[in-house]
Amino acid sequence: MVYATITEVQGLIPRLVLSTTSVPTTAQVTQFITDTASEIDSAIGSVGVAVPITSPAWFLADLKRLNAIGAAAQAWLAAFPQTSGPMAVTLGATLMQTYQRRLTEFRSNKGIPTMVSDAENDRAPRSFFTDDNATLSNGDAISAVPAFTREKQF
């Protein structure tokens, strides 16, 4: 699910007029939006949060802005690739740094509201019994490794 639109990306880079004949084209920027939304979902999902995010509204607005920033950075850098280099600070580079910094925060489980729902499988309680167990022919489960062995000293 994408969070931003072409209009929101265009609003961040008004000097670069996007069209079907511009470099990059509107189709390419639409793909940038899709790609950055996937990166955002991947970063958030990596800490066990269910994606795509659907609420709360204020967090969706934050993700919409981040999605637009990431796509705008890619569009600007595609339009002006020669402006990047040693000691160069461009609008595209600044937008990309902002975008990457926020993704890093998400991967560290920072900035994600606690009321966002968890992915059921990723944050389920875990133990030795649930992760490493054996099942008998009658369906009873037993621990694969005994808790106490003959060599155990007390």
C-alpha positions as a printed Julia matrix, in Angstrom:
154×3 Matrix{Float64}:
  0.0     0.0     0.0
  1.4     3.38   -0.95
  1.0     6.23    1.49
  1.78    9.21   -0.77
  0.67   10.53   -4.16
  2.39   12.22   -7.08
  0.91   15.55   -5.95
  2.55   15.25   -2.53
  5.9    14.38   -4.1
  5.59   17.31   -6.5
  4.91   19.59   -3.54
  8.34   18.74   -2.1
 10.2    19.43   -5.34
  8.25   22.26   -7.02
 11.14   23.31   -9.29
 11.08   19.89  -10.94
  7.88   19.75  -12.97
  6.83   16.13  -13.39
  5.12   15.02  -16.6
  5.04   12.14  -19.06
  8.08   13.64  -20.83
 10.09   14.9   -17.86
 13.14   13.19  -16.41
 12.03   11.3   -14.4
  8.56   10.73  -15.81
  5.41   10.58  -13.7
  5.34    6.81  -14.25
  8.86    6.51  -12.85
  8.01    8.7    -9.84
  4.91    6.56   -9.24
  7.26    3.57   -9.1
  9.51    5.49   -6.68
  6.47    6.0    -4.45
  5.65    2.29   -4.56
  9.27    1.32   -3.86
  9.65    3.68   -0.9
  6.31    2.52    0.56
  7.59   -1.06    0.35
 10.8    -0.04    2.13
  8.8     1.69    4.85
  6.58   -1.37    5.34
  9.65   -3.6     5.4
 11.36   -1.47    8.06
  8.26   -1.35   10.24
  7.46   -5.01    9.68
 11.0    -6.01   10.68
 10.17   -5.22   14.32
  6.97   -7.28   14.33
  4.38   -4.65   13.46
  1.55   -5.6    11.1
  1.81   -3.78    7.77
  0.43   -1.94    5.91
 -0.37    0.58    8.62
 -4.01    1.67    8.68
 -4.23    3.66   11.92
 -3.79    5.92   13.87
 -4.41    8.8    11.48
 -1.53   10.94   12.74
  0.94    8.07   12.15
 -0.5     7.54    8.66
  0.11   11.24    7.96
  3.72   10.79    9.13
  4.15    7.78    6.83
  2.57    9.69    3.94
  5.12   12.48    4.41
  7.99    9.98    4.7
  6.83    8.15    1.58
  6.73   11.45   -0.33
 10.19   12.45    0.98
 11.73    9.16   -0.16
 10.17    9.36   -3.61
 11.07   13.06   -3.98
 14.69   12.28   -3.09
 14.85    9.6    -5.77
 13.16   11.87   -8.32
 15.53   14.77   -7.6
 18.61   12.56   -7.75
 17.36   11.03  -11.02
 16.83   14.48  -12.53
 20.14   15.92  -11.33
 22.62   13.06  -10.88
 25.65   15.25  -11.59
 25.04   17.38   -8.5
 26.02   14.62   -6.11
 29.61   14.0    -5.17
 32.22   14.76   -2.55
 31.2    17.62   -0.25
 28.03   18.24   -2.29
 24.84   18.83   -0.33
 21.82   18.93   -2.57
 18.09   18.86   -2.01
 18.03   15.24   -3.17
 20.8    14.23   -0.77
 19.14   16.05    2.13
 15.78   14.41    1.44
 17.45   11.0     1.13
 19.26   11.46    4.47
 15.98   12.38    6.15
 14.27    9.34    4.63
 17.08    6.91    5.52
 17.36    8.24    9.09
 13.65    7.61    9.68
 13.86    4.09    8.25
 16.76    3.38   10.61
 14.61    4.56   13.52
 11.8     2.23   12.46
 14.21   -0.72   12.24
 15.28    0.09   15.82
 11.62    0.1    16.91
 11.7     3.86   17.55
  8.95    6.2    16.5
  6.34    3.48   16.06
  3.3     4.12   18.26
  2.43    1.38   20.72
 -1.19    1.32   19.58
 -0.18    0.02   16.13
 -1.14   -3.65   15.94
  1.49   -6.35   16.11
  1.96   -9.04   13.52
  0.59  -12.1    15.32
  3.32  -14.52   14.26
  6.26  -12.23   14.89
  5.61  -11.28   18.5
  4.04  -14.46   19.83
  5.4   -15.73   23.15
  8.25  -18.13   22.6
  9.91  -20.78   24.69
 12.02  -23.88   24.3
  8.86  -25.97   24.29
  7.23  -24.05   21.43
 10.41  -23.76   19.33
 12.16  -27.11   19.85
  9.82  -29.92   20.73
  9.07  -33.43   19.56
  5.67  -34.97   18.92
  4.91  -38.59   19.82
  2.89  -40.83   17.54
 -0.19  -40.34   19.74
  0.07  -36.53   19.33
  1.56  -35.75   22.73
  4.39  -33.25   22.62
  7.53  -33.73   24.67
 10.66  -31.7    25.04
 13.31  -32.78   22.54
 16.12  -32.34   25.06
 15.78  -33.43   28.68
 15.89  -30.66   31.26
 18.08  -32.74   33.61
 20.82  -35.09   32.47
 22.98  -37.59   34.36
 25.96  -35.27   34.04
 24.1   -32.37   35.67
 25.7   -31.34   38.96
 23.64  -29.61   41.62
